PDB file of C-alpha atoms in Angstrom:
ATOM      1  CA  THR A   5      67.917  51.723 -17.747  1.00 62.00           C
ATOM      2  CA  ALA A   6      64.655  51.326 -19.575  1.00 64.00           C
ATOM      3  CA  THR A   7      61.211  52.215 -18.346  1.00 65.00           C
ATOM      4  CA  ILE A   8      58.198  50.381 -19.747  1.00 66.00           C
ATOM      5  CA  ASN A   9      54.722  51.718 -19.127  1.00 63.00           C
ATOM      6  CA  VAL A  10      51.853  49.214 -19.418  1.00 56.00           C
ATOM      7  CA  ASN A  11      48.262  50.360 -19.570  1.00 62.00           C
ATOM      8  CA  ALA A  12      45.884  47.511 -18.583  1.00 56.00           C
ATOM      9  CA  GLU A  13      42.152  47.736 -18.603  1.00 61.00           C
ATOM     10  CA  PRO A  14      40.704  46.474 -15.312  1.00 61.00           C
ATOM     11  CA  ASN A  15      38.671  43.284 -15.529  1.00 61.00           C
ATOM     12  CA  GLU A  16      35.134  44.121 -14.641  1.00 63.00           C
ATOM     13  CA  VAL A  17      33.579  42.076 -11.887  1.00 60.00           C
ATOM     14  CA  PRO A  18      30.738  40.013 -13.395  1.00 63.00           C
ATOM     15  CA  VAL A  19      27.273  40.102 -11.978  1.00 59.00           C
ATOM     16  CA  ALA A  20      25.724  36.675 -11.680  1.00 59.00           C
ATOM     17  CA  ASP A  21      22.024  36.338 -10.950  1.00 61.00           C
ATOM     18  CA  ALA A  22      20.549  32.945 -11.641  1.00 60.00           C
ATOM     19  CA  GLY A  23      17.054  33.981 -10.749  1.00 63.00           C
ATOM     20  CA  SER A  24      14.901  33.231  -7.753  1.00 60.00           C
ATOM     21  CA  ASN A  25      15.222  30.105  -5.635  1.00 55.00           C
ATOM     22  CA  GLN A  26      14.021  27.096  -7.522  1.00 53.00           C
ATOM     23  CA  THR A  27      11.718  24.376  -6.242  1.00 50.00           C
ATOM     24  CA  ILE A  28      12.550  21.077  -7.852  1.00 48.00           C
ATOM     25  CA  GLN A  29      10.189  18.114  -8.052  1.00 49.00           C
ATOM     26  CA  ILE A  30      11.386  14.691  -9.066  1.00 48.00           C
ATOM     27  CA  PRO A  31       8.908  13.455 -11.683  1.00 47.00           C
ATOM     28  CA  HIS A  32       7.095  10.181 -11.075  1.00 46.00           C
ATOM     29  CA  ASP A  33       6.423   9.378 -14.742  1.00 43.00           C
ATOM     30  CA  GLY A  34       4.830   6.086 -13.753  1.00 44.00           C
ATOM     31  CA  ASP A  35       8.144   4.767 -12.442  1.00 44.00           C
ATOM     32  CA  PRO A  36       8.983   4.995  -8.730  1.00 44.00           C
ATOM     33  CA  ASN A  37      12.692   4.644  -9.593  1.00 43.00           C
ATOM     34  CA  THR A  38      12.789   7.794 -11.761  1.00 44.00           C
ATOM     35  CA  THR A  39      15.421  10.214 -10.475  1.00 42.00           C
ATOM     36  CA  ASP A  40      16.218  12.503 -13.449  1.00 45.00           C
ATOM     37  CA  ILE A  41      15.479  16.156 -12.741  1.00 47.00           C
ATOM     38  CA  THR A  42      15.588  19.362 -14.750  1.00 53.00           C
ATOM     39  CA  VAL A  43      16.681  22.631 -13.118  1.00 53.00           C
ATOM     40  CA  ASN A  44      15.701  25.792 -14.966  1.00 58.00           C
ATOM     41  CA  LEU A  45      17.850  28.812 -14.049  1.00 56.00           C
ATOM     42  CA  ASP A  46      16.976  31.652 -16.415  1.00 57.00           C
ATOM     43  CA  GLY A  47      20.054  33.809 -15.680  1.00 58.00           C
ATOM     44  CA  SER A  48      18.220  36.856 -16.984  1.00 60.00           C
ATOM     45  CA  GLY A  49      19.867  39.114 -14.404  1.00 60.00           C
ATOM     46  CA  SER A  50      23.449  38.049 -15.224  1.00 63.00           C
ATOM     47  CA  PHE A  51      25.971  40.024 -17.283  1.00 58.00           C
ATOM     48  CA  ASP A  52      29.702  40.554 -17.685  1.00 58.00           C
ATOM     49  CA  ALA A  53      31.045  43.776 -19.157  1.00 63.00           C
ATOM     50  CA  ASP A  54      34.023  41.960 -20.659  1.00 65.00           C
ATOM     51  CA  ASP A  55      31.830  39.359 -22.339  1.00 67.00           C
ATOM     52  CA  ASP A  56      33.499  36.579 -20.371  1.00 67.00           C
ATOM     53  CA  ASP A  57      31.612  33.367 -19.887  1.00 68.00           C
ATOM     54  CA  ILE A  58      29.724  33.026 -16.638  1.00 62.00           C
ATOM     55  CA  THR A  59      29.463  29.597 -15.095  1.00 64.00           C
ATOM     56  CA  TYR A  60      27.306  28.550 -12.186  1.00 57.00           C
ATOM     57  CA  ASP A  61      27.804  26.062  -9.414  1.00 60.00           C
ATOM     58  CA  TRP A  62      24.479  24.687  -8.188  1.00 54.00           C
ATOM     59  CA  SER A  63      23.766  22.947  -4.939  1.00 57.00           C
ATOM     60  CA  GLY A  64      20.615  22.367  -3.026  1.00 52.00           C
ATOM     61  CA  GLU A  65      18.835  20.365  -0.440  1.00 50.00           C
ATOM     62  CA  GLY A  66      16.249  17.787  -1.345  1.00 45.00           C
ATOM     63  CA  GLU A  67      13.278  16.566   0.567  1.00 45.00           C
ATOM     64  CA  SER A  68      12.340  13.006  -0.264  1.00 42.00           C
ATOM     65  CA  THR A  69       8.730  12.197  -0.943  1.00 54.00           C
ATOM     66  CA  SER A  70       6.886   9.532   0.987  1.00 58.00           C
ATOM     67  CA  GLU A  71       7.093   5.889   0.030  1.00 81.00           C
ATOM     68  CA  ASN A  72       4.308   4.999   2.421  1.00 93.00           C
ATOM     69  CA  TYR A  73       1.004   4.664   0.620  1.00 97.00           C
ATOM     70  CA  GLY A  74      -2.261   2.826   1.043  1.00 98.00           C
ATOM     71  CA  LEU A  75      -5.541   2.558  -0.815  1.00 98.00           C
ATOM     72  CA  ASN A  76      -8.757   4.303   0.107  1.00 98.00           C
ATOM     73  CA  PHE A  77     -12.136   2.742  -0.707  1.00 98.00           C
ATOM     74  CA  ASP A  78     -15.247   4.942  -0.801  1.00 97.00           C
ATOM     75  CA  GLY A  79     -17.976   2.297  -0.842  1.00 97.00           C
ATOM     76  CA  ASN A  80     -17.916   1.728  -4.595  1.00 97.00           C
ATOM     77  CA  ASP A  81     -14.349   0.509  -5.152  1.00 98.00           C
ATOM     78  CA  TYR A  82     -12.488  -2.770  -5.152  1.00 98.00           C
ATOM     79  CA  VAL A  83      -9.323  -4.618  -6.127  1.00 98.00           C
ATOM     80  CA  GLN A  84      -9.644  -7.865  -8.085  1.00 98.00           C
ATOM     81  CA  ILE A  85      -7.051 -10.642  -8.102  1.00 97.00           C
ATOM     82  CA  GLN A  86      -7.536 -13.214 -10.831  1.00 90.00           C
ATOM     83  CA  ASN A  87      -7.626 -16.956 -10.274  1.00 91.00           C
ATOM     84  CA  ASN A  88      -4.278 -18.582  -9.707  1.00 93.00           C
ATOM     85  CA  SER A  89      -3.610 -22.106  -8.529  1.00 94.00           C
ATOM     86  CA  ASN A  90      -1.389 -20.914  -5.683  1.00 96.00           C
ATOM     87  CA  LEU A  91      -4.367 -18.994  -4.260  1.00 97.00           C
ATOM     88  CA  ASN A  92      -6.400 -22.186  -4.036  1.00 97.00           C
ATOM     89  CA  ILE A  93      -5.955 -22.526  -0.263  1.00 97.00           C
ATOM     90  CA  VAL A  94      -8.454 -25.060   1.049  1.00 97.00           C
ATOM     91  CA  GLY A  95      -7.046 -25.825   4.525  1.00 97.00           C
ATOM     92  CA  ASP A  96      -4.941 -23.802   6.948  1.00 98.00           C
ATOM     93  CA  ILE A  97      -4.793 -20.119   6.089  1.00 98.00           C
ATOM     94  CA  THR A  98      -3.828 -16.673   7.390  1.00 98.00           C
ATOM     95  CA  ILE A  99      -5.252 -13.400   6.048  1.00 98.00           C
ATOM     96  CA  SER A 100      -3.789 -10.191   7.400  1.00 98.00           C
ATOM     97  CA  GLY A 101      -3.796  -6.456   6.764  1.00 98.00           C
ATOM     98  CA  TRP A 102      -4.160  -2.942   8.125  1.00 98.00           C
ATOM     99  CA  VAL A 103      -7.600  -1.335   7.927  1.00 98.00           C
ATOM    100  CA  LYS A 104      -9.038   2.064   8.793  1.00 98.00           C
ATOM    101  CA  PRO A 105     -12.836   1.970   8.448  1.00 98.00           C
ATOM    102  CA  SER A 106     -14.505   5.303   7.760  1.00 98.00           C
ATOM    103  CA  GLN A 107     -18.059   4.158   8.478  1.00 98.00           C
ATOM    104  CA  PHE A 108     -20.026   1.228   9.840  1.00 98.00           C
ATOM    105  CA  GLY A 109     -23.260  -0.197   8.532  1.00 97.00           C
ATOM    106  CA  GLY A 110     -24.395  -3.290   6.670  1.00 98.00           C
ATOM    107  CA  THR A 111     -21.985  -5.773   5.128  1.00 98.00           C
ATOM    108  CA  GLN A 112     -18.592  -4.384   4.161  1.00 98.00           C
ATOM    109  CA  THR A 113     -16.232  -6.995   2.781  1.00 98.00           C
ATOM    110  CA  ILE A 114     -12.548  -6.321   3.369  1.00 98.00           C
ATOM    111  CA  PHE A 115     -10.982  -9.495   1.927  1.00 98.00           C
ATOM    112  CA  THR A 116     -12.541 -12.511   0.222  1.00 98.00           C
ATOM    113  CA  ASN A 117     -11.883 -15.593  -1.835  1.00 97.00           C
ATOM    114  CA  ASP A 118     -15.236 -15.156  -3.481  1.00 94.00           C
ATOM    115  CA  ASP A 119     -17.797 -17.826  -2.545  1.00 92.00           C
ATOM    116  CA  LYS A 120     -15.180 -19.637  -0.392  1.00 96.00           C
ATOM    117  CA  TRP A 121     -14.479 -17.400   2.609  1.00 98.00           C
ATOM    118  CA  TYR A 122     -15.132 -13.800   3.660  1.00 98.00           C
ATOM    119  CA  PHE A 123     -13.331 -11.465   6.081  1.00 98.00           C
ATOM    120  CA  TYR A 124     -15.723  -8.585   6.580  1.00 98.00           C
ATOM    121  CA  LEU A 125     -17.602  -6.120   8.744  1.00 98.00           C
ATOM    122  CA  SER A 126     -21.220  -6.801   9.591  1.00 98.00           C
ATOM    123  CA  ASN A 127     -22.242  -3.462  11.033  1.00 98.00           C
ATOM    124  CA  GLU A 128     -19.658  -3.094  13.842  1.00 98.00           C
ATOM    125  CA  THR A 129     -18.744  -6.785  14.054  1.00 98.00           C
ATOM    126  CA  LEU A 130     -15.566  -8.094  12.461  1.00 98.00           C
ATOM    127  CA  ARG A 131     -16.250 -11.575  11.061  1.00 98.00           C
ATOM    128  CA  PHE A 132     -14.340 -14.337   9.276  1.00 98.00           C
ATOM    129  CA  GLU A 133     -16.687 -16.841   7.670  1.00 98.00           C
ATOM    130  CA  LYS A 134     -16.515 -19.932   5.533  1.00 98.00           C
ATOM    131  CA  HIS A 135     -19.046 -19.951   2.717  1.00 95.00           C
ATOM    132  CA  GLY A 136     -21.724 -22.417   3.686  1.00 90.00           C
ATOM    133  CA  GLY A 137     -21.107 -22.446   7.434  1.00 89.00           C
ATOM    134  CA  GLY A 138     -18.709 -21.752  10.273  1.00 95.00           C
ATOM    135  CA  ALA A 139     -17.509 -18.352  11.467  1.00 98.00           C
ATOM    136  CA  VAL A 140     -15.647 -16.420  14.143  1.00 98.00           C
ATOM    137  CA  ASN A 141     -16.729 -12.938  15.289  1.00 98.00           C
ATOM    138  CA  CYS A 142     -15.429  -9.966  17.231  1.00 98.00           C
ATOM    139  CA  GLY A 143     -18.001  -7.320  18.143  1.00 97.00           C
ATOM    140  CA  ASN A 144     -16.964  -3.675  18.405  1.00 97.00           C
ATOM    141  CA  CYS A 145     -13.342  -4.507  17.652  1.00 96.00           C
ATOM    142  CA  LEU A 146     -12.638  -1.612  15.317  1.00 98.00           C
ATOM    143  CA  GLU A 147     -12.892   2.146  15.732  1.00 98.00           C
ATOM    144  CA  LEU A 148     -13.798   4.558  12.973  1.00 98.00           C
ATOM    145  CA  ASP A 149     -10.935   6.474  11.370  1.00 97.00           C
ATOM    146  CA  THR A 150      -8.354   4.509  13.345  1.00 97.00           C
ATOM    147  CA  TRP A 151      -5.827   2.119  11.850  1.00 97.00           C
ATOM    148  CA  ALA A 152      -5.992  -1.437  13.160  1.00 98.00           C
ATOM    149  CA  HIS A 153      -4.082  -4.573  12.228  1.00 98.00           C
ATOM    150  CA  ILE A 154      -6.495  -7.466  11.662  1.00 98.00           C
ATOM    151  CA  THR A 155      -5.663 -11.121  11.119  1.00 98.00           C
ATOM    152  CA  ALA A 156      -7.814 -14.204  10.568  1.00 98.00           C
ATOM    153  CA  VAL A 157      -6.184 -17.586  11.141  1.00 98.00           C
ATOM    154  CA  ARG A 158      -7.652 -21.007  10.496  1.00 98.00           C
ATOM    155  CA  GLU A 159      -5.693 -24.060  11.715  1.00 98.00           C
ATOM    156  CA  GLY A 160      -7.501 -27.359  11.390  1.00 97.00           C
ATOM    157  CA  SER A 161     -11.033 -26.618  12.551  1.00 97.00           C
ATOM    158  CA  ILE A 162     -10.020 -23.763  14.884  1.00 98.00           C
ATOM    159  CA  ALA A 163     -10.400 -20.196  13.629  1.00 98.00           C
ATOM    160  CA  LYS A 164      -9.057 -17.161  15.451  1.00 98.00           C
ATOM    161  CA  LEU A 165      -9.169 -13.400  15.037  1.00 98.00           C
ATOM    162  CA  TYR A 166      -6.310 -11.137  16.093  1.00 98.00           C
ATOM    163  CA  LEU A 167      -6.496  -7.391  16.594  1.00 98.00           C
ATOM    164  CA  ASN A 168      -3.218  -5.476  16.754  1.00 98.00           C
ATOM    165  CA  GLY A 169      -1.401  -8.731  17.444  1.00 98.00           C
ATOM    166  CA  ASN A 170      -3.676  -9.942  20.238  1.00 98.00           C
ATOM    167  CA  GLU A 171      -6.173 -12.786  20.003  1.00 98.00           C
ATOM    168  CA  VAL A 172      -9.689 -11.401  20.421  1.00 98.00           C
ATOM    169  CA  ALA A 173     -11.965 -14.250  19.292  1.00 98.00           C
ATOM    170  CA  SER A 174     -11.995 -17.944  18.403  1.00 98.00           C
ATOM    171  CA  GLY A 175     -14.482 -20.339  16.873  1.00 97.00           C
ATOM    172  CA  THR A 176     -14.905 -23.457  14.783  1.00 97.00           C
ATOM    173  CA  ILE A 177     -14.711 -23.761  10.999  1.00 97.00           C
ATOM    174  CA  SER A 178     -14.858 -27.377   9.835  1.00 96.00           C
ATOM    175  CA  GLY A 179     -14.176 -28.868   6.439  1.00 96.00           C
ATOM    176  CA  ASN A 180     -12.113 -27.567   3.550  1.00 97.00           C
ATOM    177  CA  PHE A 181     -12.708 -24.301   1.804  1.00 97.00           C
ATOM    178  CA  GLY A 182     -14.002 -24.810  -1.709  1.00 95.00           C
ATOM    179  CA  ASN A 183     -11.722 -24.627  -4.706  1.00 95.00           C
ATOM    180  CA  ILE A 184     -11.112 -21.141  -6.056  1.00 93.00           C
ATOM    181  CA  SER A 185     -13.600 -20.052  -8.696  1.00 93.00           C
ATOM    182  CA  TYR A 186     -14.190 -16.294  -8.944  1.00 94.00           C
ATOM    183  CA  GLY A 187     -10.877 -15.163  -7.480  1.00 94.00           C
ATOM    184  CA  TYR A 188      -9.925 -12.876  -4.619  1.00 98.00           C
ATOM    185  CA  TYR A 189     -11.315  -9.405  -3.990  1.00 98.00           C
ATOM    186  CA  ILE A 190     -10.316  -6.559  -1.706  1.00 98.00           C
ATOM    187  CA  GLY A 191     -13.037  -4.093  -0.747  1.00 98.00           C
ATOM    188  CA  ARG A 192     -16.034  -5.923  -2.221  1.00 98.00           C
ATOM    189  CA  HIS A 193     -18.062  -9.069  -1.484  1.00 95.00           C
ATOM    190  CA  GLY A 194     -17.055 -10.574  -4.808  1.00 94.00           C
ATOM    191  CA  HIS A 195     -18.272 -10.926  -8.358  1.00 93.00           C
ATOM    192  CA  ASP A 196     -21.886 -10.211  -7.398  1.00 92.00           C
ATOM    193  CA  ASP A 197     -21.291  -6.465  -6.944  1.00 93.00           C
ATOM    194  CA  TRP A 198     -22.266  -5.674  -3.355  1.00 96.00           C
ATOM    195  CA  GLY A 199     -20.850  -5.490   0.174  1.00 98.00           C
ATOM    196  CA  TYR A 200     -18.454  -2.631  -0.557  1.00 98.00           C
ATOM    197  CA  TYR A 201     -16.006  -1.411   2.091  1.00 98.00           C
ATOM    198  CA  ASN A 202     -15.475   2.194   3.187  1.00 98.00           C
ATOM    199  CA  GLY A 203     -12.034   3.178   4.451  1.00 98.00           C
ATOM    200  CA  GLY A 204      -8.313   2.606   4.118  1.00 98.00           C
ATOM    201  CA  ILE A 205      -6.403  -0.633   3.553  1.00 98.00           C
ATOM    202  CA  ASP A 206      -2.658  -1.286   3.653  1.00 98.00           C
ATOM    203  CA  GLU A 207      -0.069  -4.114   3.950  1.00 97.00           C
ATOM    204  CA  VAL A 208      -2.152  -7.129   2.937  1.00 98.00           C
ATOM    205  CA  SER A 209      -0.826 -10.690   2.995  1.00 98.00           C
ATOM    206  CA  TYR A 210      -2.253 -14.157   2.343  1.00 98.00           C
ATOM    207  CA  TRP A 211      -0.603 -17.323   3.676  1.00 98.00           C
ATOM    208  CA  ASN A 212      -1.175 -21.032   3.111  1.00 98.00           C
ATOM    209  CA  ARG A 213      -0.374 -21.842   6.741  1.00 98.00           C
ATOM    210  CA  ALA A 214      -1.519 -20.719  10.166  1.00 98.00           C
ATOM    211  CA  LEU A 215       0.734 -18.039  11.664  1.00 98.00           C
ATOM    212  CA  ASN A 216       1.212 -18.053  15.432  1.00 98.00           C
ATOM    213  CA  GLN A 217       0.835 -14.994  17.634  1.00 98.00           C
ATOM    214  CA  ASN A 218       4.550 -14.160  17.649  1.00 98.00           C
ATOM    215  CA  GLU A 219       4.608 -14.241  13.865  1.00 98.00           C
ATOM    216  CA  ILE A 220       1.514 -12.047  13.676  1.00 98.00           C
ATOM    217  CA  GLN A 221       3.040  -9.495  16.014  1.00 97.00           C
ATOM    218  CA  ALA A 222       6.219  -9.464  13.926  1.00 96.00           C
ATOM    219  CA  LEU A 223       4.106  -9.100  10.791  1.00 95.00           C
ATOM    220  CA  MET A 224       2.351  -6.123  12.326  1.00 95.00           C
ATOM    221  CA  ASP A 225       5.604  -4.337  13.164  1.00 92.00           C
ATOM    222  CA  ASN A 226       7.668  -5.110  10.055  1.00 94.00           C
ATOM    223  CA  SER A 227       7.398  -5.183   6.295  1.00 94.00           C
ATOM    224  CA  LEU A 228       7.880  -8.538   4.626  1.00 97.00           C
ATOM    225  CA  ALA A 229      10.742  -9.590   2.389  1.00 97.00           C
ATOM    226  CA  GLY A 230       8.300 -11.452   0.127  1.00 97.00           C
ATOM    227  CA  ASP A 231       9.887 -14.903   0.371  1.00 97.00           C
ATOM    228  CA  GLU A 232       8.712 -15.983   3.823  1.00 98.00           C
ATOM    229  CA  ALA A 233       7.667 -19.620   4.266  1.00 98.00           C
ATOM    230  CA  GLY A 234       4.005 -20.083   3.411  1.00 98.00           C
ATOM    231  CA  LEU A 235       3.541 -16.566   2.041  1.00 98.00           C
ATOM    232  CA  VAL A 236       1.366 -16.691  -1.073  1.00 98.00           C
ATOM    233  CA  THR A 237       0.691 -13.017  -1.781  1.00 98.00           C
ATOM    234  CA  TYR A 238       1.935  -9.737  -0.307  1.00 98.00           C
ATOM    235  CA  TYR A 239       0.875  -6.196  -1.162  1.00 98.00           C
ATOM    236  CA  ASP A 240       2.616  -3.289   0.580  1.00 97.00           C
ATOM    237  CA  PHE A 241       0.705  -0.721  -1.563  1.00 97.00           C
ATOM    238  CA  ASN A 242       3.754   1.545  -1.657  1.00 96.00           C
ATOM    239  CA  SER A 243       3.953   2.176  -5.406  1.00 93.00           C
ATOM    240  CA  GLY A 244       1.490   5.027  -4.961  1.00 95.00           C
ATOM    241  CA  PHE A 245       0.513   5.209  -8.627  1.00 94.00           C
ATOM    242  CA  GLY A 246      -1.256   3.346 -11.413  1.00 97.00           C
ATOM    243  CA  ASN A 247      -4.087   0.843 -11.503  1.00 97.00           C
ATOM    244  CA  THR A 248      -2.217  -2.208 -10.220  1.00 98.00           C
ATOM    245  CA  VAL A 249      -1.265  -3.416  -6.762  1.00 98.00           C
ATOM    246  CA  ASN A 250       1.920  -5.393  -7.162  1.00 97.00           C
ATOM    247  CA  ASP A 251       2.391  -8.740  -5.501  1.00 98.00           C
ATOM    248  CA  LEU A 252       5.837  -8.622  -3.903  1.00 98.00           C
ATOM    249  CA  ASN A 253       5.859 -12.387  -3.667  1.00 97.00           C
ATOM    250  CA  SER A 254       7.160 -14.304  -6.675  1.00 96.00           C
ATOM    251  CA  ASN A 255       3.720 -15.852  -7.293  1.00 97.00           C
ATOM    252  CA  GLY A 256       2.739 -12.756  -9.251  1.00 96.00           C
ATOM    253  CA  ASN A 257      -0.808 -12.319  -7.961  1.00 97.00           C
ATOM    254  CA  ASP A 258      -1.077  -8.665  -8.970  1.00 98.00           C
ATOM    255  CA  GLY A 259      -4.418  -6.988  -8.358  1.00 98.00           C
ATOM    256  CA  THR A 260      -6.365  -4.612 -10.593  1.00 98.00           C
ATOM    257  CA  ILE A 261      -7.643  -1.446  -8.923  1.00 98.00           C
ATOM    258  CA  ASN A 262     -11.199  -0.442  -9.723  1.00 98.00           C
ATOM    259  CA  GLY A 263     -11.889   3.026  -8.371  1.00 98.00           C
ATOM    260  CA  ALA A 264      -9.859   2.896  -5.151  1.00 98.00           C
ATOM    261  CA  THR A 265      -7.457   5.823  -4.771  1.00 98.00           C
ATOM    262  CA  TRP A 266      -3.877   6.033  -3.585  1.00 98.00           C
ATOM    263  CA  VAL A 267      -3.338   7.968  -0.376  1.00 96.00           C
ATOM    264  CA  GLU A 268      -0.089   9.032   1.222  1.00 95.00           C
ATOM    265  CA  LEU A 269       0.054   7.779   4.794  1.00 93.00           C
ATOM    266  CA  GLU A 270       1.604  10.409   6.999  1.00 80.00           C
ATOM    267  CA  GLU A 271       0.421   9.244  10.402  1.00 67.00           C
ATOM    268  CA  ALA A 272       1.903   6.288  12.207  1.00 63.00           C
ATOM    269  CA  LYS A 273      -0.312   3.254  12.483  1.00 76.00           C
TER     270      LYS A 273
END
């Protein structure tokens, strides 16, 4: 019978301390699709008496950032869309978007094909007007600091205004709109540097046909795919960065931002 005595040093229990809880932000880096992140765990409080390697398993919960943005105009800002043949809409047309005026007073142009038609506020009156004659008006339609969905439709010689999907005014606009010359603007009267708008704007679309009320109500409640029949330009403003509003229609009518600022939209419209 043999007896073997084995003396074994106990393995010391390692102490792992990765540091305090970490807050991780996904960088934008000018690309809304960027998802790479860097997690810095200093491990300064970790040690193992036996000099064994210490490995960490990391898990966490993420909170996604908003993808709902709009543009805010402070009375000295605008977006310019350059001339493009597909924007040369001389007959039936629909112009639509969400607005949140922050003040009334004077002429504040929301959307325009400069020197051809204007969709604007004249004091507290919402007005769609053909350059040179013909208009449709809605007095006291909008409230300050309140989002509203506005749409101007011209079909033949009949022009209509819709507020939050409901028809609120009609009038007569005869004859074709003139051919595009200075381009489209958002937030300013046009190339002549006046009639600036104050407030928020979101979800803008231009169409080369007259939408009916059901289509306008659907437009108000849903984002567009970008390939709808008659859709010429669509801005959802959801990039939230940079100096360009991207046209999500294939026509490529991107707009250049001049001074307007991106805002994250937290409240429901």
